[in-house]
Amino acid sequence: MRLPLRLLPAALWALYAGAHAGPGELVMLAPTDQAMPIARFQNGAVAGGIVKDFGDMLAQRLGRRAVYLNADGPEVKPSLSSGRADGMCYVTPFWIDGDYHWSVTLFPDAEMIAVRVDMPHVRSLKDLRDKPVGTVVGYRYQRVEQVLGQRFRRVDAPDMEANIQQMIAGKVPYTMISEATLNYQQRVNPGMKVRGDLVFSSYKAQCAFSQKSQVPFSDISRVIDTLIKDGSVDQILARYR
């Protein structure tokens, strides 16, 4: 799966177009196409979720102030490659293009098929041949494409939240979703008539950091190691389980 992030108005990007992080800042990209527990947005700004909690803690331990930029897929590579943004979390090297410094693995998750409770169980990806499946525009579902090929019928939504809602509303019987997102949604919406049927790819997400960042990657890597060892990463994840 690839994170195609959805963006703030272009005018806001213009403020950052020629600039790197300011003194004492750590600029992180925020995935506005995502749903909780990965990210929560309020009034156009990231306001919670794993990426913000982790970014805030990382910046604090570095003695910096976390600043977040919203971006969609086309903006990710130029933002990180140029150093306009220092980093981005909850990604893997298979999801975003470009050459970056990569953290160790941090966030265990999985890609899975969620199904309306009135639909037959999905035992294999082959059960989805020629059937409409909820997806997020721009995402790469590599494993699904390998199995289904031309018989993968995508029904794209602009973001993960809309993808979930189109299934709940009965527009599609199945959807691609992260296990963490489905578990969170089921916990906060216990009446949601959706079940998880098939995990088809497990992964551990990481953080990617710009090679042109003004923040030395050696410092970032050292702090991340400390956050793992002292249990801070586990504490963040536990908030959303």
Short mmCIF file of N, CA and C in Angstrom, two decimals, residues 27-111:
data_model
loop_
_atom_site.label_atom_id
_atom_site.label_comp_id
_atom_site.label_asym_id
_atom_site.label_seq_id
_atom_site.Cartn_x
_atom_site.Cartn_y
_atom_site.Cartn_z
N VAL A 27 10.29 19.59 10.84
CA VAL A 27 9.12 19.64 9.96
C VAL A 27 8.78 18.23 9.49
N MET A 28 7.59 17.78 9.81
CA MET A 28 7.13 16.44 9.45
C MET A 28 5.93 16.53 8.53
N LEU A 29 5.88 15.65 7.54
CA LEU A 29 4.71 15.56 6.66
C LEU A 29 3.60 14.79 7.36
N ALA A 30 2.37 15.28 7.21
CA ALA A 30 1.22 14.66 7.86
C ALA A 30 0.30 14.05 6.80
N PRO A 31 -0.04 12.77 6.91
CA PRO A 31 -0.84 12.07 5.88
C PRO A 31 -2.34 12.34 6.03
N THR A 32 -2.83 13.37 5.37
CA THR A 32 -4.23 13.76 5.54
C THR A 32 -5.21 12.79 4.90
N ASP A 33 -4.73 11.85 4.12
CA ASP A 33 -5.63 10.84 3.56
C ASP A 33 -5.90 9.73 4.57
N GLN A 34 -5.21 9.74 5.70
CA GLN A 34 -5.31 8.65 6.66
C GLN A 34 -6.43 8.89 7.67
N ALA A 35 -6.81 7.82 8.34
CA ALA A 35 -7.80 7.87 9.42
C ALA A 35 -7.12 7.49 10.73
N MET A 36 -7.83 7.67 11.82
CA MET A 36 -7.30 7.23 13.10
C MET A 36 -7.16 5.71 13.10
N PRO A 37 -6.15 5.19 13.82
CA PRO A 37 -5.33 5.89 14.80
C PRO A 37 -4.07 6.54 14.24
N ILE A 38 -3.90 6.51 12.93
CA ILE A 38 -2.67 7.04 12.35
C ILE A 38 -2.64 8.56 12.40
N ALA A 39 -3.76 9.20 12.04
CA ALA A 39 -3.80 10.65 12.08
C ALA A 39 -5.23 11.15 12.23
N ARG A 40 -5.38 12.22 13.00
CA ARG A 40 -6.67 12.91 13.14
C ARG A 40 -6.45 14.37 12.80
N PHE A 41 -7.37 14.91 11.99
CA PHE A 41 -7.25 16.30 11.56
C PHE A 41 -8.43 17.12 12.06
N GLN A 42 -8.12 18.36 12.41
CA GLN A 42 -9.14 19.29 12.87
C GLN A 42 -8.83 20.66 12.29
N ASN A 43 -9.81 21.25 11.61
CA ASN A 43 -9.63 22.56 10.99
C ASN A 43 -8.40 22.58 10.07
N GLY A 44 -8.21 21.48 9.34
CA GLY A 44 -7.14 21.42 8.36
C GLY A 44 -5.76 21.15 8.90
N ALA A 45 -5.64 20.89 10.20
CA ALA A 45 -4.32 20.64 10.78
C ALA A 45 -4.35 19.32 11.54
N VAL A 46 -3.22 18.62 11.54
CA VAL A 46 -3.14 17.37 12.28
C VAL A 46 -3.29 17.68 13.76
N ALA A 47 -4.18 16.95 14.43
CA ALA A 47 -4.51 17.24 15.82
C ALA A 47 -4.33 16.05 16.75
N GLY A 48 -3.97 14.89 16.20
CA GLY A 48 -3.80 13.72 17.03
C GLY A 48 -3.43 12.52 16.20
N GLY A 49 -3.28 11.39 16.85
CA GLY A 49 -2.93 10.16 16.17
C GLY A 49 -1.46 9.81 16.35
N ILE A 50 -1.12 8.63 15.88
CA ILE A 50 0.23 8.10 16.09
C ILE A 50 1.30 9.01 15.48
N VAL A 51 1.07 9.50 14.25
CA VAL A 51 2.12 10.29 13.61
C VAL A 51 2.39 11.59 14.35
N LYS A 52 1.35 12.19 14.91
CA LYS A 52 1.57 13.43 15.66
C LYS A 52 2.20 13.14 17.02
N ASP A 53 1.70 12.14 17.72
CA ASP A 53 2.27 11.81 19.02
C ASP A 53 3.76 11.48 18.89
N PHE A 54 4.09 10.69 17.88
CA PHE A 54 5.49 10.31 17.70
C PHE A 54 6.32 11.52 17.25
N GLY A 55 5.80 12.30 16.31
CA GLY A 55 6.54 13.47 15.85
C GLY A 55 6.78 14.47 16.96
N ASP A 56 5.77 14.70 17.80
CA ASP A 56 5.93 15.62 18.92
C ASP A 56 7.02 15.13 19.87
N MET A 57 7.00 13.83 20.18
CA MET A 57 7.97 13.28 21.12
C MET A 57 9.37 13.31 20.52
N LEU A 58 9.49 12.96 19.25
CA LEU A 58 10.79 12.99 18.59
C LEU A 58 11.37 14.40 18.61
N ALA A 59 10.55 15.38 18.26
CA ALA A 59 11.02 16.77 18.24
C ALA A 59 11.44 17.22 19.64
N GLN A 60 10.64 16.87 20.63
CA GLN A 60 10.95 17.27 22.00
C GLN A 60 12.30 16.71 22.45
N ARG A 61 12.52 15.43 22.17
CA ARG A 61 13.78 14.80 22.58
C ARG A 61 14.98 15.38 21.82
N LEU A 62 14.70 15.92 20.63
CA LEU A 62 15.76 16.57 19.85
C LEU A 62 15.97 18.02 20.26
N GLY A 63 15.12 18.49 21.17
CA GLY A 63 15.20 19.89 21.59
C GLY A 63 14.64 20.84 20.55
N ARG A 64 13.65 20.36 19.78
CA ARG A 64 13.07 21.15 18.71
C ARG A 64 11.56 21.24 18.85
N ARG A 65 10.95 22.04 17.98
CA ARG A 65 9.50 22.19 17.96
C ARG A 65 8.95 21.49 16.72
N ALA A 66 7.98 20.62 16.89
CA ALA A 66 7.40 19.91 15.76
C ALA A 66 6.49 20.83 14.95
N VAL A 67 6.69 20.82 13.63
CA VAL A 67 5.84 21.55 12.69
C VAL A 67 5.35 20.54 11.67
N TYR A 68 4.06 20.60 11.32
CA TYR A 68 3.48 19.60 10.42
C TYR A 68 2.98 20.26 9.14
N LEU A 69 3.31 19.62 8.02
CA LEU A 69 2.82 20.03 6.71
C LEU A 69 1.95 18.93 6.14
N ASN A 70 0.78 19.27 5.66
CA ASN A 70 -0.07 18.32 4.95
C ASN A 70 0.42 18.21 3.51
N ALA A 71 0.37 17.00 2.95
CA ALA A 71 0.81 16.81 1.57
C ALA A 71 0.09 15.64 0.94
N ASP A 72 -0.07 15.66 -0.38
CA ASP A 72 -0.58 14.49 -1.07
C ASP A 72 0.56 13.83 -1.83
N GLY A 73 0.26 12.73 -2.51
CA GLY A 73 1.30 11.92 -3.14
C GLY A 73 2.33 12.68 -3.94
N PRO A 74 1.92 13.55 -4.89
CA PRO A 74 2.91 14.24 -5.71
C PRO A 74 3.84 15.16 -4.93
N GLU A 75 3.42 15.61 -3.74
CA GLU A 75 4.25 16.53 -2.97
C GLU A 75 5.25 15.84 -2.06
N VAL A 76 5.06 14.53 -1.82
CA VAL A 76 5.92 13.84 -0.85
C VAL A 76 7.37 13.84 -1.30
N LYS A 77 7.63 13.37 -2.50
CA LYS A 77 9.01 13.26 -2.97
C LYS A 77 9.71 14.62 -3.04
N PRO A 78 9.13 15.64 -3.67
CA PRO A 78 9.84 16.93 -3.70
C PRO A 78 10.04 17.55 -2.32
N SER A 79 9.10 17.33 -1.43
CA SER A 79 9.22 17.91 -0.08
C SER A 79 10.36 17.28 0.69
N LEU A 80 10.45 15.94 0.64
CA LEU A 80 11.51 15.25 1.37
C LEU A 80 12.84 15.36 0.64
N SER A 81 12.83 15.25 -0.66
CA SER A 81 14.08 15.29 -1.42
C SER A 81 14.77 16.64 -1.31
N SER A 82 13.97 17.71 -1.27
CA SER A 82 14.54 19.06 -1.21
C SER A 82 14.90 19.49 0.21
N GLY A 83 14.36 18.79 1.21
CA GLY A 83 14.58 19.19 2.59
C GLY A 83 13.57 20.20 3.10
N ARG A 84 12.53 20.51 2.30
CA ARG A 84 11.47 21.39 2.82
C ARG A 84 10.80 20.75 4.02
N ALA A 85 10.71 19.42 4.00
CA ALA A 85 10.26 18.67 5.17
C ALA A 85 11.40 17.79 5.63
N ASP A 86 11.52 17.62 6.93
CA ASP A 86 12.59 16.79 7.47
C ASP A 86 12.26 15.30 7.40
N GLY A 87 10.98 14.95 7.61
CA GLY A 87 10.66 13.54 7.65
C GLY A 87 9.18 13.25 7.54
N MET A 88 8.88 11.97 7.52
CA MET A 88 7.52 11.48 7.43
C MET A 88 7.48 10.09 8.06
N CYS A 89 6.45 9.84 8.87
CA CYS A 89 6.37 8.57 9.57
C CYS A 89 5.15 7.75 9.14
N TYR A 90 5.19 6.50 9.54
CA TYR A 90 4.18 5.49 9.21
C TYR A 90 4.17 5.21 7.70
N VAL A 91 5.36 4.96 7.17
CA VAL A 91 5.54 4.62 5.76
C VAL A 91 6.54 3.47 5.67
N THR A 92 6.66 2.89 4.49
CA THR A 92 7.70 1.89 4.21
C THR A 92 8.38 2.27 2.90
N PRO A 93 9.57 1.72 2.64
CA PRO A 93 10.26 2.04 1.39
C PRO A 93 9.48 1.65 0.14
N PHE A 94 8.48 0.77 0.26
CA PHE A 94 7.70 0.35 -0.91
C PHE A 94 6.59 1.34 -1.23
N TRP A 95 6.30 2.27 -0.33
CA TRP A 95 5.14 3.14 -0.49
C TRP A 95 5.46 4.49 -1.11
N ILE A 96 6.68 4.99 -0.90
CA ILE A 96 7.01 6.32 -1.40
C ILE A 96 8.28 6.25 -2.24
N ASP A 97 8.32 7.06 -3.28
CA ASP A 97 9.47 7.10 -4.17
C ASP A 97 10.53 8.05 -3.63
N GLY A 98 11.78 7.75 -3.92
CA GLY A 98 12.86 8.63 -3.52
C GLY A 98 13.89 7.93 -2.67
N ASP A 99 14.98 8.62 -2.41
CA ASP A 99 16.11 8.07 -1.66
C ASP A 99 16.22 8.82 -0.34
N TYR A 100 15.97 8.13 0.77
CA TYR A 100 15.91 8.78 2.08
C TYR A 100 16.71 8.00 3.11
N HIS A 101 16.91 8.65 4.26
CA HIS A 101 17.38 7.93 5.43
C HIS A 101 16.17 7.26 6.07
N TRP A 102 16.31 5.96 6.40
CA TRP A 102 15.18 5.23 6.97
C TRP A 102 15.45 4.86 8.42
N SER A 103 14.45 5.07 9.26
CA SER A 103 14.55 4.64 10.64
C SER A 103 14.44 3.12 10.72
N VAL A 104 14.67 2.60 11.90
CA VAL A 104 14.35 1.20 12.16
C VAL A 104 12.84 1.04 12.11
N THR A 105 12.36 -0.20 12.06
CA THR A 105 10.92 -0.44 12.05
C THR A 105 10.32 -0.04 13.41
N LEU A 106 9.11 0.54 13.36
CA LEU A 106 8.52 1.14 14.55
C LEU A 106 7.08 0.73 14.82
N PHE A 107 6.26 0.65 13.76
CA PHE A 107 4.82 0.53 13.94
C PHE A 107 4.29 -0.72 13.25
N PRO A 108 4.05 -1.80 13.99
CA PRO A 108 3.52 -3.02 13.36
C PRO A 108 2.09 -2.85 12.91
N ASP A 109 1.78 -3.31 11.71
CA ASP A 109 0.43 -3.19 11.17
C ASP A 109 0.27 -4.24 10.07
N ALA A 110 -0.88 -4.25 9.43
CA ALA A 110 -1.14 -5.21 8.36
C ALA A 110 -2.18 -4.65 7.42
N GLU A 111 -2.13 -5.08 6.17
CA GLU A 111 -3.17 -4.77 5.20
C GLU A 111 -4.19 -5.90 5.24
#
